[in-house]
Short mmCIF file of C-alpha atoms and ligand atoms in Angstrom, two decimals:
data_model
loop_
_atom_site.label_atom_id
_atom_site.label_comp_id
_atom_site.label_asym_id
_atom_site.label_seq_id
_atom_site.Cartn_x
_atom_site.Cartn_y
_atom_site.Cartn_z
CA MET A 7 8.50 -4.34 -8.69
CA ASN A 8 5.71 -2.39 -10.34
CA ILE A 9 3.58 -0.98 -7.49
CA LYS A 10 0.03 -0.17 -8.53
CA ALA A 11 -2.67 1.86 -6.76
CA PRO A 12 -4.66 -0.30 -4.29
CA LYS A 13 -7.73 -2.10 -5.65
CA GLY A 14 -10.83 0.10 -5.75
CA THR A 15 -8.88 3.40 -5.76
CA LYS A 16 -8.16 5.82 -8.59
CA ASP A 17 -5.50 8.44 -9.23
CA ILE A 18 -6.76 11.75 -10.54
CA LEU A 19 -4.30 13.49 -12.88
CA PRO A 20 -4.54 16.97 -14.46
CA ALA A 21 -6.34 15.64 -17.55
CA ASP A 22 -9.24 14.88 -15.18
CA SER A 23 -8.65 16.92 -12.04
CA TYR A 24 -10.03 20.08 -13.65
CA LYS A 25 -13.39 18.27 -13.88
CA TRP A 26 -13.27 17.52 -10.17
CA GLN A 27 -12.35 21.13 -9.42
CA PHE A 28 -15.31 22.29 -11.49
CA ILE A 29 -17.88 20.28 -9.51
CA GLU A 30 -16.17 21.02 -6.19
CA ASP A 31 -16.11 24.78 -6.77
CA ASN A 32 -19.74 24.77 -7.89
CA PHE A 33 -20.92 22.62 -5.00
CA SER A 34 -19.20 24.64 -2.29
CA LYS A 35 -20.47 27.88 -3.85
CA MET A 36 -24.06 26.66 -4.00
CA ALA A 37 -23.94 25.22 -0.47
CA ARG A 38 -22.71 28.57 0.86
CA GLU A 39 -25.45 30.38 -1.08
CA PHE A 40 -28.01 28.10 0.63
CA GLY A 41 -26.56 29.15 4.00
CA TYR A 42 -24.30 26.17 4.82
CA GLY A 43 -20.79 26.50 6.28
CA GLU A 44 -18.03 24.00 5.61
CA ILE A 45 -17.18 21.40 8.25
CA ARG A 46 -13.90 19.45 8.07
CA THR A 47 -13.44 16.36 10.21
CA PRO A 48 -10.56 13.87 10.59
CA MET A 49 -9.99 11.14 8.00
CA PHE A 50 -10.37 8.53 10.76
CA GLU A 51 -12.57 8.29 13.83
CA ASN A 52 -12.87 5.99 16.83
CA THR A 53 -14.48 2.80 15.52
CA ALA A 54 -17.22 3.00 18.16
CA LEU A 55 -18.65 6.07 16.39
CA PHE A 56 -19.65 4.17 13.26
CA LYS A 57 -20.80 1.08 15.15
CA ARG A 58 -23.17 3.23 17.14
CA SER A 59 -24.38 5.47 14.31
CA VAL A 60 -24.32 3.56 11.03
CA GLY A 61 -25.42 0.51 13.00
CA GLU A 62 -24.10 -2.95 13.91
CA THR A 63 -26.47 -4.64 11.46
CA SER A 64 -25.54 -2.52 8.44
CA ASP A 65 -23.32 -3.92 5.65
CA ILE A 66 -20.93 -1.04 6.25
CA VAL A 67 -20.19 -2.00 9.86
CA GLN A 68 -20.42 -5.74 9.33
CA LYS A 69 -18.07 -6.10 6.39
CA GLU A 70 -16.92 -2.86 4.80
CA MET A 71 -14.97 -0.80 7.30
CA TYR A 72 -11.23 -0.12 7.11
CA THR A 73 -10.54 -0.64 10.80
CA PHE A 74 -7.09 -0.82 12.39
CA ASN A 75 -5.39 -0.46 15.77
CA ASP A 76 -2.94 2.40 16.18
CA MET A 77 0.30 2.11 18.20
CA GLY A 78 -1.67 2.99 21.33
CA LYS A 79 -4.02 0.03 20.64
CA ARG A 80 -6.97 2.32 19.87
CA SER A 81 -9.41 0.94 17.34
CA LEU A 82 -9.77 3.50 14.54
CA THR A 83 -11.73 3.45 11.27
CA LEU A 84 -11.27 5.39 8.03
CA LYS A 85 -14.54 7.21 7.60
CA PRO A 86 -17.03 5.23 5.50
CA GLU A 87 -19.49 8.16 5.36
CA GLY A 88 -19.80 11.79 6.38
CA THR A 89 -22.87 12.11 8.58
CA SER A 90 -21.62 10.58 11.82
CA PRO A 91 -18.28 12.45 11.82
CA ALA A 92 -20.19 15.71 11.23
CA VAL A 93 -22.58 14.88 14.08
CA ARG A 94 -19.65 13.95 16.33
CA ALA A 95 -17.77 17.17 15.54
CA PHE A 96 -20.90 19.24 16.08
CA SER A 97 -21.58 17.51 19.42
CA CYS A 98 -17.98 18.14 20.56
CA SER A 99 -18.02 21.80 19.57
CA THR A 100 -18.51 24.55 22.10
CA ASP A 101 -19.24 27.42 19.73
CA VAL A 102 -21.93 29.22 21.68
CA ARG A 103 -22.41 31.81 18.94
CA ALA A 104 -23.40 29.16 16.40
CA ILE A 105 -26.68 29.90 14.65
CA LYS A 106 -29.53 27.40 14.95
CA PRO A 107 -30.31 25.42 12.87
CA HIS A 108 -26.73 24.36 12.32
CA LYS A 109 -26.11 23.93 8.60
CA TYR A 110 -22.94 22.23 7.41
CA TYR A 111 -21.54 21.01 4.12
CA TYR A 112 -18.55 18.81 3.41
CA ASP A 113 -16.51 17.35 0.57
CA ILE A 114 -14.75 14.18 1.71
CA PRO A 115 -13.14 10.91 0.69
CA CYS A 116 -14.90 7.81 2.10
CA PHE A 117 -13.62 4.28 2.47
CA ARG A 118 -15.64 1.07 2.19
CA TYR A 119 -14.29 -2.42 1.54
CA GLU A 120 -16.76 -3.26 -1.22
CA ASN A 121 -16.74 -5.54 -4.24
CA THR A 122 -15.51 -3.08 -6.81
CA GLN A 123 -17.14 -2.39 -10.16
CA GLU A 124 -17.83 0.62 -12.37
CA GLY A 125 -19.31 3.25 -10.04
CA ARG A 126 -18.43 1.39 -6.85
CA TYR A 127 -15.00 1.93 -5.32
CA ARG A 128 -13.17 1.34 -2.05
CA GLU A 129 -12.10 4.95 -1.86
CA PHE A 130 -14.79 7.24 -3.21
CA HIS A 131 -15.73 10.87 -2.72
CA GLN A 132 -18.87 12.53 -1.44
CA PHE A 133 -20.39 15.96 -1.23
CA GLY A 134 -22.75 16.18 1.69
CA VAL A 135 -24.87 18.54 3.76
CA GLU A 136 -26.41 18.20 7.21
CA ILE A 137 -28.84 20.37 9.15
CA PHE A 138 -28.98 19.93 12.93
CA GLY A 139 -31.76 21.36 15.05
CA SER A 140 -34.84 21.66 12.85
CA ASP A 141 -37.88 19.38 13.20
CA SER A 142 -39.62 21.13 10.32
CA MET A 143 -40.04 19.43 6.96
CA LEU A 144 -38.83 22.71 5.48
CA SER A 145 -35.35 21.46 6.29
CA ASP A 146 -35.93 18.09 4.57
CA ALA A 147 -37.32 19.97 1.58
CA GLU A 148 -34.36 22.32 1.57
CA VAL A 149 -31.69 19.61 1.42
CA ILE A 150 -33.59 17.87 -1.39
CA ALA A 151 -33.92 21.20 -3.22
CA LEU A 152 -30.19 21.84 -2.85
CA ALA A 153 -29.32 18.44 -4.35
CA ASP A 154 -31.85 19.01 -7.13
CA SER A 155 -30.58 22.52 -7.97
CA PHE A 156 -26.96 21.40 -7.95
CA LEU A 157 -27.60 18.37 -10.16
CA ARG A 158 -29.49 20.58 -12.62
CA LYS A 159 -26.69 23.15 -12.60
CA MET A 160 -24.34 20.30 -13.51
CA GLY A 161 -26.59 19.56 -16.48
CA ILE A 162 -28.18 16.42 -15.01
CA ASP A 163 -31.95 16.56 -15.33
CA ASP A 164 -32.86 12.94 -16.02
CA LEU A 165 -32.65 11.56 -12.48
CA GLU A 166 -35.59 10.13 -10.61
CA LEU A 167 -36.10 11.45 -7.11
CA ARG A 168 -37.58 8.63 -5.04
CA ILE A 169 -38.92 9.44 -1.59
CA ASN A 170 -40.23 7.39 1.31
CA SER A 171 -40.83 7.54 5.03
CA VAL A 172 -39.05 4.89 7.09
CA GLY A 173 -41.19 5.75 10.12
CA CYS A 174 -40.01 6.29 13.66
CA LYS A 175 -39.42 4.41 16.92
CA GLU A 176 -43.20 4.21 17.38
CA CYS A 177 -44.44 2.91 14.06
CA ARG A 178 -41.46 1.13 12.53
CA PRO A 179 -41.47 -1.86 14.95
CA VAL A 180 -45.15 -2.48 14.11
CA TYR A 181 -44.33 -2.46 10.39
CA ARG A 182 -41.24 -4.67 10.86
CA LYS A 183 -43.42 -7.25 12.57
CA ALA A 184 -46.00 -7.09 9.75
CA LEU A 185 -43.24 -7.52 7.17
CA GLN A 186 -41.73 -10.47 9.02
CA ASP A 187 -45.17 -12.12 9.33
CA TYR A 188 -45.68 -11.66 5.61
CA LEU A 189 -42.29 -13.10 4.63
CA MET A 190 -42.19 -15.91 7.21
CA PRO A 191 -44.04 -18.58 5.16
CA ASN A 192 -41.50 -18.10 2.33
CA PHE A 193 -38.46 -17.65 4.53
CA TYR A 194 -36.70 -20.61 2.91
CA LYS A 195 -36.98 -18.92 -0.52
CA LEU A 196 -35.08 -15.79 0.59
CA SER A 197 -31.45 -15.20 -0.45
CA ASP A 198 -28.80 -15.99 2.16
CA ASP A 199 -28.22 -12.30 2.87
CA SER A 200 -31.95 -11.68 3.33
CA LYS A 201 -32.27 -14.67 5.63
CA LYS A 202 -29.65 -13.01 7.84
CA ARG A 203 -31.46 -9.69 7.65
CA PHE A 204 -34.83 -11.22 8.48
CA GLU A 205 -34.25 -10.82 12.21
CA THR A 206 -31.75 -7.97 12.35
CA ASN A 207 -33.09 -5.56 9.70
CA PRO A 208 -35.97 -7.01 7.65
CA MET A 209 -36.66 -3.71 5.84
CA ARG A 210 -33.34 -4.07 3.98
CA ILE A 211 -34.87 -7.11 2.23
CA LEU A 212 -37.05 -4.60 0.38
CA ASP A 213 -34.10 -3.15 -1.52
CA SER A 214 -32.34 -6.47 -2.18
CA LYS A 215 -31.03 -6.79 -5.73
CA GLU A 216 -31.55 -10.61 -5.73
CA GLU A 217 -34.32 -11.80 -8.07
CA CYS A 218 -35.66 -14.34 -5.52
CA ASP A 219 -36.08 -11.56 -2.93
CA LYS A 220 -37.56 -9.10 -5.42
CA GLU A 221 -40.34 -11.57 -6.27
CA LEU A 222 -41.14 -12.22 -2.63
CA VAL A 223 -41.41 -8.56 -1.62
CA GLU A 224 -43.46 -7.53 -4.66
CA ASN A 225 -46.76 -7.61 -2.77
CA ALA A 226 -45.36 -7.11 0.73
CA PRO A 227 -47.10 -4.64 3.05
CA THR A 228 -45.77 -1.09 2.68
CA ILE A 229 -44.56 1.04 5.56
CA LEU A 230 -46.68 3.91 4.28
CA ASP A 231 -49.77 2.05 5.55
CA TYR A 232 -48.24 1.75 9.02
CA LEU A 233 -47.02 5.30 9.68
CA CYS A 234 -48.08 6.91 12.96
CA ASP A 235 -49.89 10.27 12.81
CA ASP A 236 -46.71 12.26 13.30
CA CYS A 237 -44.83 10.44 10.50
CA ARG A 238 -47.85 10.54 8.19
CA LYS A 239 -48.22 14.30 8.68
CA ALA A 240 -44.52 14.81 8.02
CA PHE A 241 -44.68 12.73 4.84
CA THR A 242 -47.71 14.68 3.57
CA ASP A 243 -45.89 17.92 4.31
CA ILE A 244 -42.65 17.03 2.52
CA LYS A 245 -44.63 16.08 -0.58
CA LEU A 246 -46.52 19.38 -0.41
CA LEU A 247 -43.27 21.34 -0.13
CA LEU A 248 -41.68 19.49 -3.04
CA ASP A 249 -44.81 20.10 -5.13
CA GLU A 250 -44.62 23.80 -4.29
CA MET A 251 -41.03 23.92 -5.60
CA ASN A 252 -42.00 21.92 -8.72
CA ILE A 253 -39.56 19.17 -7.78
CA ALA A 254 -40.89 15.95 -9.30
CA TYR A 255 -40.68 12.78 -7.17
CA ILE A 256 -41.90 9.21 -7.07
CA VAL A 257 -43.12 7.75 -3.78
CA ASP A 258 -41.24 4.46 -3.41
CA SER A 259 -41.63 2.47 -0.19
CA GLY A 260 -38.63 0.36 -1.28
CA ILE A 261 -36.24 3.23 -0.44
CA VAL A 262 -35.03 2.01 2.95
CA ARG A 263 -31.35 3.18 2.89
CA GLY A 264 -28.40 1.09 4.04
CA LEU A 265 -27.56 3.01 7.20
CA ASP A 266 -29.48 2.43 10.40
CA TYR A 267 -29.90 5.97 11.68
CA TYR A 268 -32.78 7.17 9.50
CA THR A 269 -36.25 8.17 10.73
CA LYS A 270 -39.12 9.60 8.67
CA THR A 271 -37.88 11.05 5.34
CA ALA A 272 -35.63 8.88 3.16
CA PHE A 273 -34.78 9.76 -0.43
CA GLU A 274 -32.53 8.89 -3.34
CA PHE A 275 -31.74 10.48 -6.70
CA ILE A 276 -31.37 7.59 -9.12
CA SER A 277 -30.03 7.41 -12.67
CA LYS A 278 -31.13 4.67 -15.05
CA ARG A 279 -27.89 5.20 -16.94
CA LEU A 280 -25.61 3.79 -14.22
CA GLY A 281 -27.11 0.32 -13.91
CA SER A 282 -26.95 -1.24 -10.44
CA GLN A 283 -24.86 1.70 -9.12
CA GLY A 284 -27.55 4.18 -10.10
CA THR A 285 -27.93 6.05 -6.80
CA VAL A 286 -26.12 9.34 -7.26
CA CYS A 287 -27.38 10.94 -4.07
CA GLY A 288 -29.03 9.54 -0.95
CA GLY A 289 -30.15 10.99 2.32
CA GLY A 290 -32.84 11.54 4.86
CA ARG A 291 -33.78 12.51 8.37
CA TYR A 292 -32.27 11.14 11.57
CA ASP A 293 -34.09 12.32 14.67
CA HIS A 294 -32.02 10.57 17.36
CA LEU A 295 -28.45 10.37 16.08
CA VAL A 296 -27.13 13.60 17.59
CA LYS A 297 -28.33 12.58 21.06
CA GLU A 298 -27.16 8.98 20.63
CA ILE A 299 -23.66 10.17 19.80
CA GLY A 300 -23.60 12.23 22.94
CA GLY A 301 -24.83 15.61 21.79
CA GLN A 302 -27.92 17.65 22.49
CA ASP A 303 -31.40 16.35 21.74
CA LEU A 304 -31.46 17.78 18.22
CA THR A 305 -32.81 16.23 15.05
CA GLY A 306 -30.88 16.08 11.79
CA VAL A 307 -31.36 15.74 8.05
CA GLY A 308 -28.97 15.67 5.10
CA PHE A 309 -27.65 13.91 2.03
CA GLY A 310 -24.48 12.43 0.55
CA MET A 311 -23.75 12.64 -3.19
CA GLY A 312 -21.18 10.41 -4.91
CA LYS A 313 -18.75 12.53 -6.93
CA GLU A 314 -17.54 9.63 -9.12
CA ARG A 315 -21.10 8.79 -10.17
CA LEU A 316 -21.92 12.44 -10.83
CA LEU A 317 -18.79 12.79 -12.98
CA MET A 318 -19.68 9.65 -14.94
CA LEU A 319 -23.05 11.15 -15.86
CA MET A 320 -21.60 14.56 -16.71
CA SER A 321 -18.89 13.00 -18.89
CA GLU A 322 -21.50 10.92 -20.71
CA ASN A 323 -23.40 14.18 -21.35
CA GLY A 324 -20.26 15.68 -22.92
CA HIS A 325 -20.07 18.45 -20.28
CA ASN A 326 -17.04 20.70 -20.83
CA PHE A 327 -16.38 21.30 -17.09
CA GLY A 328 -15.42 24.91 -17.75
CA GLY A 329 -12.52 23.76 -19.99
CA ILE A 330 -8.90 23.18 -19.00
CA TYR A 331 -7.23 26.28 -17.56
CA LYS A 332 -5.76 28.58 -20.24
CA PRO A 333 -2.75 30.68 -19.24
CA ASP A 334 -2.75 34.34 -20.31
CA TYR A 335 0.81 34.47 -21.70
CA PHE A 336 3.45 32.11 -23.04
CA VAL A 337 6.88 33.72 -23.06
CA ALA A 338 9.45 32.20 -25.47
CA PHE A 339 13.14 33.09 -25.81
CA VAL A 340 15.77 32.72 -28.51
CA SER A 341 19.14 33.04 -26.70
CA ASP A 342 20.81 32.81 -23.30
CA GLU A 343 20.45 36.54 -22.78
CA ALA A 344 16.78 36.39 -23.82
CA ARG A 345 16.29 33.51 -21.36
CA LEU A 346 17.12 35.85 -18.46
CA TYR A 347 14.84 38.59 -19.79
CA ALA A 348 12.06 36.02 -20.29
CA ILE A 349 12.20 34.59 -16.77
CA ASN A 350 12.26 38.11 -15.37
CA LEU A 351 9.18 39.00 -17.47
CA VAL A 352 7.31 35.81 -16.53
CA ASN A 353 7.96 36.46 -12.86
CA ALA A 354 6.81 40.10 -13.19
CA LEU A 355 3.64 39.03 -15.06
CA ARG A 356 2.82 36.47 -12.37
CA ASN A 357 3.39 38.98 -9.61
CA SER A 358 1.10 41.46 -11.34
CA GLY A 359 -1.77 38.95 -11.28
CA LYS A 360 -1.50 37.43 -14.77
CA SER A 361 -0.75 33.84 -15.56
CA ALA A 362 2.36 33.14 -17.59
CA ILE A 363 4.22 30.04 -18.75
CA ILE A 364 7.85 29.56 -19.82
CA ASP A 365 9.34 26.35 -21.21
CA VAL A 366 11.30 25.10 -18.21
CA CYS A 367 12.86 22.43 -20.45
CA GLU A 368 14.66 25.20 -22.42
CA ARG A 369 13.89 23.71 -25.85
CA LYS A 370 14.49 25.33 -29.25
CA LEU A 371 12.11 28.16 -30.27
CA LYS A 372 10.02 25.91 -32.53
CA SER A 373 9.38 23.45 -29.70
CA GLN A 374 8.64 26.29 -27.30
CA MET A 375 5.92 27.50 -29.68
CA LYS A 376 4.50 23.97 -29.93
CA LEU A 377 4.25 24.00 -26.15
CA ALA A 378 2.49 27.39 -26.30
CA ASP A 379 -0.14 25.71 -28.50
CA LYS A 380 -0.43 22.66 -26.26
CA VAL A 381 -0.99 24.66 -23.07
CA ASP A 382 -3.52 26.75 -25.03
CA ALA A 383 -2.03 30.10 -24.03
CA LYS A 384 -4.13 33.13 -25.00
CA TYR A 385 -1.09 35.22 -26.06
CA SER A 386 2.53 34.53 -26.84
CA ILE A 387 5.56 36.81 -26.60
CA ILE A 388 8.93 35.97 -28.16
CA ILE A 389 11.96 37.57 -26.53
CA GLY A 390 14.95 38.34 -28.81
CA GLU A 391 17.63 41.00 -29.04
CA ASP A 392 15.20 43.76 -30.19
CA GLU A 393 12.88 43.21 -27.26
CA ILE A 394 15.74 43.27 -24.77
CA ASN A 395 17.12 46.54 -26.20
CA SER A 396 13.81 48.37 -26.69
CA ASN A 397 11.59 46.91 -23.94
CA LYS A 398 8.86 46.84 -26.62
CA LEU A 399 7.17 43.44 -26.77
CA THR A 400 5.19 41.87 -29.61
CA ILE A 401 2.06 40.23 -28.21
CA LYS A 402 0.53 37.61 -30.49
CA ASP A 403 -3.10 36.62 -30.06
CA MET A 404 -2.90 32.82 -30.40
CA THR A 405 -6.46 32.49 -31.73
CA THR A 406 -6.54 35.23 -34.38
CA GLY A 407 -2.81 35.48 -35.10
CA ASN A 408 -3.04 39.31 -34.70
CA GLN A 409 0.01 41.02 -33.27
CA ILE A 410 0.44 44.27 -31.38
CA LYS A 411 3.50 46.01 -29.96
CA VAL A 412 3.28 47.01 -26.30
CA ASP A 413 5.70 48.63 -23.93
CA ARG A 414 6.82 46.21 -21.20
CA ASN A 415 5.72 48.55 -18.39
CA GLU A 416 2.37 49.03 -20.08
CA LEU A 417 1.85 45.26 -20.29
CA LEU A 418 2.53 44.86 -16.58
CA ARG A 419 0.20 47.72 -15.70
CA VAL A 420 -2.99 46.55 -17.56
P1 HAM B 2 -24.91 6.56 1.13
O1 HAM B 2 -26.15 6.26 0.36
O2 HAM B 2 -24.24 5.41 1.78
O3 HAM B 2 -25.31 7.64 2.21
O4 HAM B 2 -23.87 7.28 0.20
C1 HAM B 2 -24.19 8.46 -0.49
C2 HAM B 2 -23.72 8.38 -1.93
O5 HAM B 2 -22.32 8.05 -1.98
C3 HAM B 2 -24.39 7.29 -2.74
O6 HAM B 2 -25.64 7.71 -3.22
C4 HAM B 2 -23.38 7.08 -3.87
O7 HAM B 2 -23.54 8.06 -4.87
C5 HAM B 2 -22.06 7.33 -3.17
N1 HAM B 2 -21.40 6.04 -2.84
C6 HAM B 2 -21.66 5.23 -1.79
N2 HAM B 2 -20.84 4.16 -1.79
C7 HAM B 2 -20.04 4.29 -2.88
C8 HAM B 2 -18.96 3.52 -3.45
N3 HAM B 2 -18.52 2.41 -2.88
N4 HAM B 2 -18.37 3.97 -4.59
C9 HAM B 2 -18.79 5.12 -5.18
N5 HAM B 2 -19.78 5.89 -4.68
C10 HAM B 2 -20.41 5.48 -3.56
C11 HAM B 2 -24.46 8.17 3.12
O8 HAM B 2 -23.27 8.03 3.09
C12 HAM B 2 -25.14 9.07 4.11
N6 HAM B 2 -24.12 9.59 5.04
C13 HAM B 2 -25.88 10.20 3.40
C14 HAM B 2 -26.57 11.12 4.34
C15 HAM B 2 -26.15 12.36 4.73
N7 HAM B 2 -27.70 10.90 4.97
C16 HAM B 2 -28.01 11.94 5.74
N8 HAM B 2 -27.05 12.83 5.61
#
């Protein structure tokens, strides 16, 4: 039987993995430069965590989680996102020396049982950052600036940053009621999904992709007219801070996010090039999640960025991802005796900090040299009788074809 990878998953082989390594190295470097430390959490969590944080009414909890019982009959779930595990780990930690605000970054696989299509998978990968313990909009501005700087560094400068405020416990219920009142006369025209959301989470109707819903919400009241003083001030401030950093944005009251924990700032970086899966990065503020999960009364803000979608855009741009790794030396051999000298030399080169390749298939010299070309070695060395007797090696520059003779000990020293 031919066993394939499960639906919605992808294998990443060396012809592509160097691209992943490129973005991963760059993201972790930039996150550290911005003052974030890496947090690593388990691949699965107790199911209750996501029900409480992402929310019972969200699509993720209602129909997308990979939930199973372990042998001890505990209900566990493969993580569908990174924020709640980070909050949970932070709340469980007892590191009294930790600096406030607490700034974390992560690079994780996520699992959601979704209808798969280009850009939407069942196992996908996210970079993310979270800040715990700052009420200031400087922290919201900082996470947006980090996403913006990183995307630019990756050569992506055609995304739209859309920002909104989803209000707070004070003002959101007033807006929800106004939205329901507005939609009520046309309730029967809503899509089936939106009819279900009407009671549980009417704001999600605003970002429905169904044409019938889009028409109905076109002139709906906007949350920005219902913000309380605190939320309005915060929204004015985040715009001011983004202006100050010359980060362009569009205010879009349709950005409501699919996870229930958000308060105040919500934002998305959207590409027009990826069709319906255009959101490359999404995030926002969550003022109550840390406490709700059992931690201190600290606010949070962060983002998640889809690595598959980022890579799609970079590949379309023809990015070279730093190129495939080129070994320093390829060592070829012409006889059994030379084979021993060659493996000894390769091992010595590697131990002296250089990279070296030998044909472990032991093919004829001509094929060994073809391999040297394929692996794109910078230099090649052929070992024959002369080299064994004299310990003088001919180093060939594979780009120019120039050759120089070097003493073996000299080569290992430089
Ligand atoms: P999210 O919007 O659900 O937010 O996901 C963040 C990003 O992950 C999306 O913008 C998208 O690029 C990518 N993504 C989501 N689902 C898929 C999928 N099925 N296939 C491929 N890529 C996908 C969160 O997860 C929040 N935890 C973000 C956050 C962090 N908010 C505050 N802090």
